[in-house]
């Protein structure tokens, strides 16, 4: 029996259960595929967040601004982490994962519209929590061809078996 094709990528690393995931503390989990940030994405994010600052949504004005063109919102870059994570890893046997928060977020370099980004992940911590396991993953969002990353973030997730 064949399975329908999925638009979701198969992650590079699949953990059979929560125990095998927590055993990977301290390990680099991998890199996502490259993703091109488009003006359409930036505009949709601006509409969703009501942040229509000209450096994001006015390509003509942004071309004469400090970045030489429109840039993605920092929070758009950060919000792409869950999608990019799907390329990197999956933990089977969970009923859900809950975003618990962020310990630290920095945006060292803006992402210009048209640039490619990818995520890199490291499992920093995994500790027991009331509902399951609290995991801290250190994310670095790289920009193709740039020395500085677009975003560095410690994301805290509660993984519920």
mmCIF file with all atom_site columns, C-alpha atoms in Angstrom:
data_model
loop_
_atom_site.group_PDB
_atom_site.id
_atom_site.type_symbol
_atom_site.label_atom_id
_atom_site.label_alt_id
_atom_site.label_comp_id
_atom_site.label_asym_id
_atom_site.label_entity_id
_atom_site.label_seq_id
_atom_site.pdbx_PDB_ins_code
_atom_site.Cartn_x
_atom_site.Cartn_y
_atom_site.Cartn_z
_atom_site.occupancy
_atom_site.B_iso_or_equiv
_atom_site.pdbx_formal_charge
_atom_site.auth_seq_id
_atom_site.auth_comp_id
_atom_site.auth_asym_id
_atom_site.auth_atom_id
_atom_site.pdbx_PDB_model_num
ATOM 1   C CA . UNK A 1 1   ? 0.000  0.000  0.000  1.00 0.00 ? 1   UNK A CA 1
ATOM 2   C CA . UNK A 1 2   ? 1.449  3.362  -0.964 1.00 0.00 ? 2   UNK A CA 1
ATOM 3   C CA . UNK A 1 3   ? 1.303  6.402  1.257  1.00 0.00 ? 3   UNK A CA 1
ATOM 4   C CA . UNK A 1 4   ? 0.256  9.790  -0.040 1.00 0.00 ? 4   UNK A CA 1
ATOM 5   C CA . UNK A 1 5   ? 3.067  12.220 -0.680 1.00 0.00 ? 5   UNK A CA 1
ATOM 6   C CA . UNK A 1 6   ? 3.487  14.807 2.032  1.00 0.00 ? 6   UNK A CA 1
ATOM 7   C CA . UNK A 1 7   ? 4.481  18.403 1.575  1.00 0.00 ? 7   UNK A CA 1
ATOM 8   C CA . UNK A 1 8   ? 6.234  18.178 4.933  1.00 0.00 ? 8   UNK A CA 1
ATOM 9   C CA . UNK A 1 9   ? 9.936  17.374 4.710  1.00 0.00 ? 9   UNK A CA 1
ATOM 10  C CA . UNK A 1 10  ? 11.285 14.282 6.388  1.00 0.00 ? 10  UNK A CA 1
ATOM 11  C CA . UNK A 1 11  ? 13.613 15.441 9.167  1.00 0.00 ? 11  UNK A CA 1
ATOM 12  C CA . UNK A 1 12  ? 17.272 14.513 9.076  1.00 0.00 ? 12  UNK A CA 1
ATOM 13  C CA . UNK A 1 13  ? 17.046 13.021 12.553 1.00 0.00 ? 13  UNK A CA 1
ATOM 14  C CA . UNK A 1 14  ? 14.148 11.093 14.061 1.00 0.00 ? 14  UNK A CA 1
ATOM 15  C CA . UNK A 1 15  ? 14.096 10.231 17.753 1.00 0.00 ? 15  UNK A CA 1
ATOM 16  C CA . UNK A 1 16  ? 12.002 7.155  18.579 1.00 0.00 ? 16  UNK A CA 1
ATOM 17  C CA . UNK A 1 17  ? 10.858 8.565  21.924 1.00 0.00 ? 17  UNK A CA 1
ATOM 18  C CA . UNK A 1 18  ? 11.449 11.229 24.522 1.00 0.00 ? 18  UNK A CA 1
ATOM 19  C CA . UNK A 1 19  ? 14.197 9.224  26.229 1.00 0.00 ? 19  UNK A CA 1
ATOM 20  C CA . UNK A 1 20  ? 16.286 9.012  23.059 1.00 0.00 ? 20  UNK A CA 1
ATOM 21  C CA . UNK A 1 21  ? 15.789 12.753 22.529 1.00 0.00 ? 21  UNK A CA 1
ATOM 22  C CA . UNK A 1 22  ? 16.884 13.668 26.064 1.00 0.00 ? 22  UNK A CA 1
ATOM 23  C CA . UNK A 1 23  ? 19.947 11.449 25.632 1.00 0.00 ? 23  UNK A CA 1
ATOM 24  C CA . UNK A 1 24  ? 21.066 13.864 22.898 1.00 0.00 ? 24  UNK A CA 1
ATOM 25  C CA . UNK A 1 25  ? 21.646 16.784 25.300 1.00 0.00 ? 25  UNK A CA 1
ATOM 26  C CA . UNK A 1 26  ? 24.774 18.631 24.227 1.00 0.00 ? 26  UNK A CA 1
ATOM 27  C CA . UNK A 1 27  ? 24.553 17.428 20.636 1.00 0.00 ? 27  UNK A CA 1
ATOM 28  C CA . UNK A 1 28  ? 24.207 19.447 17.483 1.00 0.00 ? 28  UNK A CA 1
ATOM 29  C CA . UNK A 1 29  ? 20.970 18.209 15.921 1.00 0.00 ? 29  UNK A CA 1
ATOM 30  C CA . UNK A 1 30  ? 21.597 19.407 12.375 1.00 0.00 ? 30  UNK A CA 1
ATOM 31  C CA . UNK A 1 31  ? 20.738 22.067 9.809  1.00 0.00 ? 31  UNK A CA 1
ATOM 32  C CA . UNK A 1 32  ? 17.523 22.806 7.968  1.00 0.00 ? 32  UNK A CA 1
ATOM 33  C CA . UNK A 1 33  ? 17.205 23.294 4.248  1.00 0.00 ? 33  UNK A CA 1
ATOM 34  C CA . UNK A 1 34  ? 17.644 26.819 2.930  1.00 0.00 ? 34  UNK A CA 1
ATOM 35  C CA . UNK A 1 35  ? 14.533 29.016 2.828  1.00 0.00 ? 35  UNK A CA 1
ATOM 36  C CA . UNK A 1 36  ? 14.234 32.207 0.776  1.00 0.00 ? 36  UNK A CA 1
ATOM 37  C CA . UNK A 1 37  ? 12.496 35.064 2.569  1.00 0.00 ? 37  UNK A CA 1
ATOM 38  C CA . UNK A 1 38  ? 10.073 36.776 0.185  1.00 0.00 ? 38  UNK A CA 1
ATOM 39  C CA . UNK A 1 39  ? 8.414  40.173 0.179  1.00 0.00 ? 39  UNK A CA 1
ATOM 40  C CA . UNK A 1 40  ? 5.059  38.389 0.229  1.00 0.00 ? 40  UNK A CA 1
ATOM 41  C CA . UNK A 1 41  ? 5.992  36.673 3.523  1.00 0.00 ? 41  UNK A CA 1
ATOM 42  C CA . UNK A 1 42  ? 7.128  39.984 4.993  1.00 0.00 ? 42  UNK A CA 1
ATOM 43  C CA . UNK A 1 43  ? 3.912  41.714 3.890  1.00 0.00 ? 43  UNK A CA 1
ATOM 44  C CA . UNK A 1 44  ? 1.725  38.934 5.299  1.00 0.00 ? 44  UNK A CA 1
ATOM 45  C CA . UNK A 1 45  ? 3.619  39.051 8.588  1.00 0.00 ? 45  UNK A CA 1
ATOM 46  C CA . UNK A 1 46  ? 3.206  42.836 8.683  1.00 0.00 ? 46  UNK A CA 1
ATOM 47  C CA . UNK A 1 47  ? -0.537 42.409 8.147  1.00 0.00 ? 47  UNK A CA 1
ATOM 48  C CA . UNK A 1 48  ? -0.792 39.742 10.856 1.00 0.00 ? 48  UNK A CA 1
ATOM 49  C CA . UNK A 1 49  ? 1.161  41.759 13.429 1.00 0.00 ? 49  UNK A CA 1
ATOM 50  C CA . UNK A 1 50  ? 0.060  45.250 12.334 1.00 0.00 ? 50  UNK A CA 1
ATOM 51  C CA . UNK A 1 51  ? 3.749  46.220 12.012 1.00 0.00 ? 51  UNK A CA 1
ATOM 52  C CA . UNK A 1 52  ? 3.917  48.050 8.678  1.00 0.00 ? 52  UNK A CA 1
ATOM 53  C CA . UNK A 1 53  ? 7.179  49.910 9.235  1.00 0.00 ? 53  UNK A CA 1
ATOM 54  C CA . UNK A 1 54  ? 8.581  51.106 5.905  1.00 0.00 ? 54  UNK A CA 1
ATOM 55  C CA . UNK A 1 55  ? 11.866 49.173 6.289  1.00 0.00 ? 55  UNK A CA 1
ATOM 56  C CA . UNK A 1 56  ? 9.759  46.026 5.870  1.00 0.00 ? 56  UNK A CA 1
ATOM 57  C CA . UNK A 1 57  ? 6.897  46.847 3.500  1.00 0.00 ? 57  UNK A CA 1
ATOM 58  C CA . UNK A 1 58  ? 7.984  49.760 1.262  1.00 0.00 ? 58  UNK A CA 1
ATOM 59  C CA . UNK A 1 59  ? 10.619 48.403 -1.159 1.00 0.00 ? 59  UNK A CA 1
ATOM 60  C CA . UNK A 1 60  ? 11.164 51.760 -2.891 1.00 0.00 ? 60  UNK A CA 1
ATOM 61  C CA . UNK A 1 61  ? 11.750 53.712 0.306  1.00 0.00 ? 61  UNK A CA 1
ATOM 62  C CA . UNK A 1 62  ? 13.702 50.823 1.873  1.00 0.00 ? 62  UNK A CA 1
ATOM 63  C CA . UNK A 1 63  ? 16.053 50.809 -1.137 1.00 0.00 ? 63  UNK A CA 1
ATOM 64  C CA . UNK A 1 64  ? 17.313 54.222 0.000  1.00 0.00 ? 64  UNK A CA 1
ATOM 65  C CA . UNK A 1 65  ? 17.335 53.279 3.678  1.00 0.00 ? 65  UNK A CA 1
ATOM 66  C CA . UNK A 1 66  ? 20.051 51.888 5.933  1.00 0.00 ? 66  UNK A CA 1
ATOM 67  C CA . UNK A 1 67  ? 19.792 48.289 4.661  1.00 0.00 ? 67  UNK A CA 1
ATOM 68  C CA . UNK A 1 68  ? 19.619 48.952 0.914  1.00 0.00 ? 68  UNK A CA 1
ATOM 69  C CA . UNK A 1 69  ? 16.237 47.249 0.607  1.00 0.00 ? 69  UNK A CA 1
ATOM 70  C CA . UNK A 1 70  ? 13.394 45.822 2.655  1.00 0.00 ? 70  UNK A CA 1
ATOM 71  C CA . UNK A 1 71  ? 14.208 43.515 5.546  1.00 0.00 ? 71  UNK A CA 1
ATOM 72  C CA . UNK A 1 72  ? 12.241 40.822 7.345  1.00 0.00 ? 72  UNK A CA 1
ATOM 73  C CA . UNK A 1 73  ? 10.912 41.563 10.788 1.00 0.00 ? 73  UNK A CA 1
ATOM 74  C CA . UNK A 1 74  ? 13.150 40.010 13.427 1.00 0.00 ? 74  UNK A CA 1
ATOM 75  C CA . UNK A 1 75  ? 10.113 38.245 14.841 1.00 0.00 ? 75  UNK A CA 1
ATOM 76  C CA . UNK A 1 76  ? 9.285  36.844 11.393 1.00 0.00 ? 76  UNK A CA 1
ATOM 77  C CA . UNK A 1 77  ? 12.743 35.290 11.302 1.00 0.00 ? 77  UNK A CA 1
ATOM 78  C CA . UNK A 1 78  ? 12.200 33.875 14.791 1.00 0.00 ? 78  UNK A CA 1
ATOM 79  C CA . UNK A 1 79  ? 8.718  32.611 13.906 1.00 0.00 ? 79  UNK A CA 1
ATOM 80  C CA . UNK A 1 80  ? 10.163 30.513 11.063 1.00 0.00 ? 80  UNK A CA 1
ATOM 81  C CA . UNK A 1 81  ? 12.025 28.303 13.561 1.00 0.00 ? 81  UNK A CA 1
ATOM 82  C CA . UNK A 1 82  ? 9.183  25.759 13.982 1.00 0.00 ? 82  UNK A CA 1
ATOM 83  C CA . UNK A 1 83  ? 8.962  25.305 10.209 1.00 0.00 ? 83  UNK A CA 1
ATOM 84  C CA . UNK A 1 84  ? 12.738 25.048 9.761  1.00 0.00 ? 84  UNK A CA 1
ATOM 85  C CA . UNK A 1 85  ? 12.909 22.640 12.720 1.00 0.00 ? 85  UNK A CA 1
ATOM 86  C CA . UNK A 1 86  ? 10.841 20.136 10.747 1.00 0.00 ? 86  UNK A CA 1
ATOM 87  C CA . UNK A 1 87  ? 13.859 19.647 8.478  1.00 0.00 ? 87  UNK A CA 1
ATOM 88  C CA . UNK A 1 88  ? 16.138 18.929 11.417 1.00 0.00 ? 88  UNK A CA 1
ATOM 89  C CA . UNK A 1 89  ? 14.455 16.619 13.897 1.00 0.00 ? 89  UNK A CA 1
ATOM 90  C CA . UNK A 1 90  ? 11.271 14.980 15.093 1.00 0.00 ? 90  UNK A CA 1
ATOM 91  C CA . UNK A 1 91  ? 10.473 13.258 18.374 1.00 0.00 ? 91  UNK A CA 1
ATOM 92  C CA . UNK A 1 92  ? 8.037  10.378 17.964 1.00 0.00 ? 92  UNK A CA 1
ATOM 93  C CA . UNK A 1 93  ? 5.678  9.232  20.702 1.00 0.00 ? 93  UNK A CA 1
ATOM 94  C CA . UNK A 1 94  ? 4.593  12.707 21.820 1.00 0.00 ? 94  UNK A CA 1
ATOM 95  C CA . UNK A 1 95  ? 1.044  13.895 22.226 1.00 0.00 ? 95  UNK A CA 1
ATOM 96  C CA . UNK A 1 96  ? 2.174  17.502 21.818 1.00 0.00 ? 96  UNK A CA 1
ATOM 97  C CA . UNK A 1 97  ? 4.890  20.081 22.214 1.00 0.00 ? 97  UNK A CA 1
ATOM 98  C CA . UNK A 1 98  ? 4.087  23.396 23.883 1.00 0.00 ? 98  UNK A CA 1
ATOM 99  C CA . UNK A 1 99  ? 6.067  26.594 23.402 1.00 0.00 ? 99  UNK A CA 1
ATOM 100 C CA . UNK A 1 100 ? 6.999  27.616 26.930 1.00 0.00 ? 100 UNK A CA 1
ATOM 101 C CA . UNK A 1 101 ? 9.100  30.674 26.180 1.00 0.00 ? 101 UNK A CA 1
ATOM 102 C CA . UNK A 1 102 ? 12.439 32.083 25.245 1.00 0.00 ? 102 UNK A CA 1
ATOM 103 C CA . UNK A 1 103 ? 15.458 32.531 27.480 1.00 0.00 ? 103 UNK A CA 1
ATOM 104 C CA . UNK A 1 104 ? 17.414 34.767 25.168 1.00 0.00 ? 104 UNK A CA 1
ATOM 105 C CA . UNK A 1 105 ? 16.910 36.155 21.674 1.00 0.00 ? 105 UNK A CA 1
ATOM 106 C CA . UNK A 1 106 ? 19.243 38.337 19.624 1.00 0.00 ? 106 UNK A CA 1
ATOM 107 C CA . UNK A 1 107 ? 19.052 39.601 16.032 1.00 0.00 ? 107 UNK A CA 1
ATOM 108 C CA . UNK A 1 108 ? 22.705 40.334 15.083 1.00 0.00 ? 108 UNK A CA 1
ATOM 109 C CA . UNK A 1 109 ? 22.071 40.799 11.336 1.00 0.00 ? 109 UNK A CA 1
ATOM 110 C CA . UNK A 1 110 ? 18.903 41.729 9.416  1.00 0.00 ? 110 UNK A CA 1
ATOM 111 C CA . UNK A 1 111 ? 17.555 39.386 6.750  1.00 0.00 ? 111 UNK A CA 1
ATOM 112 C CA . UNK A 1 112 ? 17.072 41.225 3.471  1.00 0.00 ? 112 UNK A CA 1
ATOM 113 C CA . UNK A 1 113 ? 14.129 40.216 1.322  1.00 0.00 ? 113 UNK A CA 1
ATOM 114 C CA . UNK A 1 114 ? 15.387 37.636 -1.174 1.00 0.00 ? 114 UNK A CA 1
ATOM 115 C CA . UNK A 1 115 ? 18.094 36.232 1.094  1.00 0.00 ? 115 UNK A CA 1
ATOM 116 C CA . UNK A 1 116 ? 18.211 32.575 2.049  1.00 0.00 ? 116 UNK A CA 1
ATOM 117 C CA . UNK A 1 117 ? 18.222 31.466 5.681  1.00 0.00 ? 117 UNK A CA 1
ATOM 118 C CA . UNK A 1 118 ? 18.580 28.130 7.428  1.00 0.00 ? 118 UNK A CA 1
ATOM 119 C CA . UNK A 1 119 ? 18.390 26.956 11.017 1.00 0.00 ? 119 UNK A CA 1
ATOM 120 C CA . UNK A 1 120 ? 20.963 25.144 13.087 1.00 0.00 ? 120 UNK A CA 1
ATOM 121 C CA . UNK A 1 121 ? 19.909 23.464 16.353 1.00 0.00 ? 121 UNK A CA 1
ATOM 122 C CA . UNK A 1 122 ? 21.621 22.217 19.475 1.00 0.00 ? 122 UNK A CA 1
ATOM 123 C CA . UNK A 1 123 ? 19.827 20.470 22.333 1.00 0.00 ? 123 UNK A CA 1
ATOM 124 C CA . UNK A 1 124 ? 21.164 22.400 25.333 1.00 0.00 ? 124 UNK A CA 1
ATOM 125 C CA . UNK A 1 125 ? 19.038 20.986 28.168 1.00 0.00 ? 125 UNK A CA 1
ATOM 126 C CA . UNK A 1 126 ? 16.264 18.501 28.873 1.00 0.00 ? 126 UNK A CA 1
ATOM 127 C CA . UNK A 1 127 ? 14.788 18.377 32.347 1.00 0.00 ? 127 UNK A CA 1
ATOM 128 C CA . UNK A 1 128 ? 11.725 16.687 33.838 1.00 0.00 ? 128 UNK A CA 1
ATOM 129 C CA . UNK A 1 129 ? 8.640  18.910 34.012 1.00 0.00 ? 129 UNK A CA 1
ATOM 130 C CA . UNK A 1 130 ? 5.150  18.420 35.405 1.00 0.00 ? 130 UNK A CA 1
ATOM 131 C CA . UNK A 1 131 ? 3.648  17.603 31.990 1.00 0.00 ? 131 UNK A CA 1
ATOM 132 C CA . UNK A 1 132 ? 6.668  15.846 30.465 1.00 0.00 ? 132 UNK A CA 1
ATOM 133 C CA . UNK A 1 133 ? 10.112 17.188 29.615 1.00 0.00 ? 133 UNK A CA 1
ATOM 134 C CA . UNK A 1 134 ? 11.224 20.781 29.332 1.00 0.00 ? 134 UNK A CA 1
ATOM 135 C CA . UNK A 1 135 ? 13.745 21.117 26.502 1.00 0.00 ? 135 UNK A CA 1
ATOM 136 C CA . UNK A 1 136 ? 15.942 24.081 25.686 1.00 0.00 ? 136 UNK A CA 1
ATOM 137 C CA . UNK A 1 137 ? 17.150 24.177 22.090 1.00 0.00 ? 137 UNK A CA 1
ATOM 138 C CA . UNK A 1 138 ? 19.702 26.765 20.971 1.00 0.00 ? 138 UNK A CA 1
ATOM 139 C CA . UNK A 1 139 ? 18.795 27.978 17.506 1.00 0.00 ? 139 UNK A CA 1
ATOM 140 C CA . UNK A 1 140 ? 21.030 29.869 15.125 1.00 0.00 ? 140 UNK A CA 1
ATOM 141 C CA . UNK A 1 141 ? 19.452 31.268 11.970 1.00 0.00 ? 141 UNK A CA 1
ATOM 142 C CA . UNK A 1 142 ? 22.189 31.661 9.375  1.00 0.00 ? 142 UNK A CA 1
ATOM 143 C CA . UNK A 1 143 ? 22.030 33.896 6.308  1.00 0.00 ? 143 UNK A CA 1
ATOM 144 C CA . UNK A 1 144 ? 23.537 32.454 3.142  1.00 0.00 ? 144 UNK A CA 1
ATOM 145 C CA . UNK A 1 145 ? 26.799 34.277 2.405  1.00 0.00 ? 145 UNK A CA 1
ATOM 146 C CA . UNK A 1 146 ? 26.826 36.364 5.601  1.00 0.00 ? 146 UNK A CA 1
ATOM 147 C CA . UNK A 1 147 ? 29.282 36.029 8.477  1.00 0.00 ? 147 UNK A CA 1
ATOM 148 C CA . UNK A 1 148 ? 26.816 37.043 11.197 1.00 0.00 ? 148 UNK A CA 1
ATOM 149 C CA . UNK A 1 149 ? 23.648 35.085 11.908 1.00 0.00 ? 149 UNK A CA 1
ATOM 150 C CA . UNK A 1 150 ? 20.197 36.633 11.607 1.00 0.00 ? 150 UNK A CA 1
ATOM 151 C CA . UNK A 1 151 ? 18.984 35.287 14.934 1.00 0.00 ? 151 UNK A CA 1
ATOM 152 C CA . UNK A 1 152 ? 20.271 33.416 17.943 1.00 0.00 ? 152 UNK A CA 1
ATOM 153 C CA . UNK A 1 153 ? 17.611 32.129 20.335 1.00 0.00 ? 153 UNK A CA 1
ATOM 154 C CA . UNK A 1 154 ? 17.184 29.739 23.236 1.00 0.00 ? 154 UNK A CA 1
ATOM 155 C CA . UNK A 1 155 ? 13.693 28.316 22.884 1.00 0.00 ? 155 UNK A CA 1
ATOM 156 C CA . UNK A 1 156 ? 12.028 26.441 25.722 1.00 0.00 ? 156 UNK A CA 1
ATOM 157 C CA . UNK A 1 157 ? 9.491  23.749 24.834 1.00 0.00 ? 157 UNK A CA 1
ATOM 158 C CA . UNK A 1 158 ? 7.543  21.352 27.003 1.00 0.00 ? 158 UNK A CA 1
ATOM 159 C CA . UNK A 1 159 ? 7.321  17.941 25.327 1.00 0.00 ? 159 UNK A CA 1
ATOM 160 C CA . UNK A 1 160 ? 4.355  15.897 26.477 1.00 0.00 ? 160 UNK A CA 1
ATOM 161 C CA . UNK A 1 161 ? 4.402  12.094 25.953 1.00 0.00 ? 161 UNK A CA 1
#
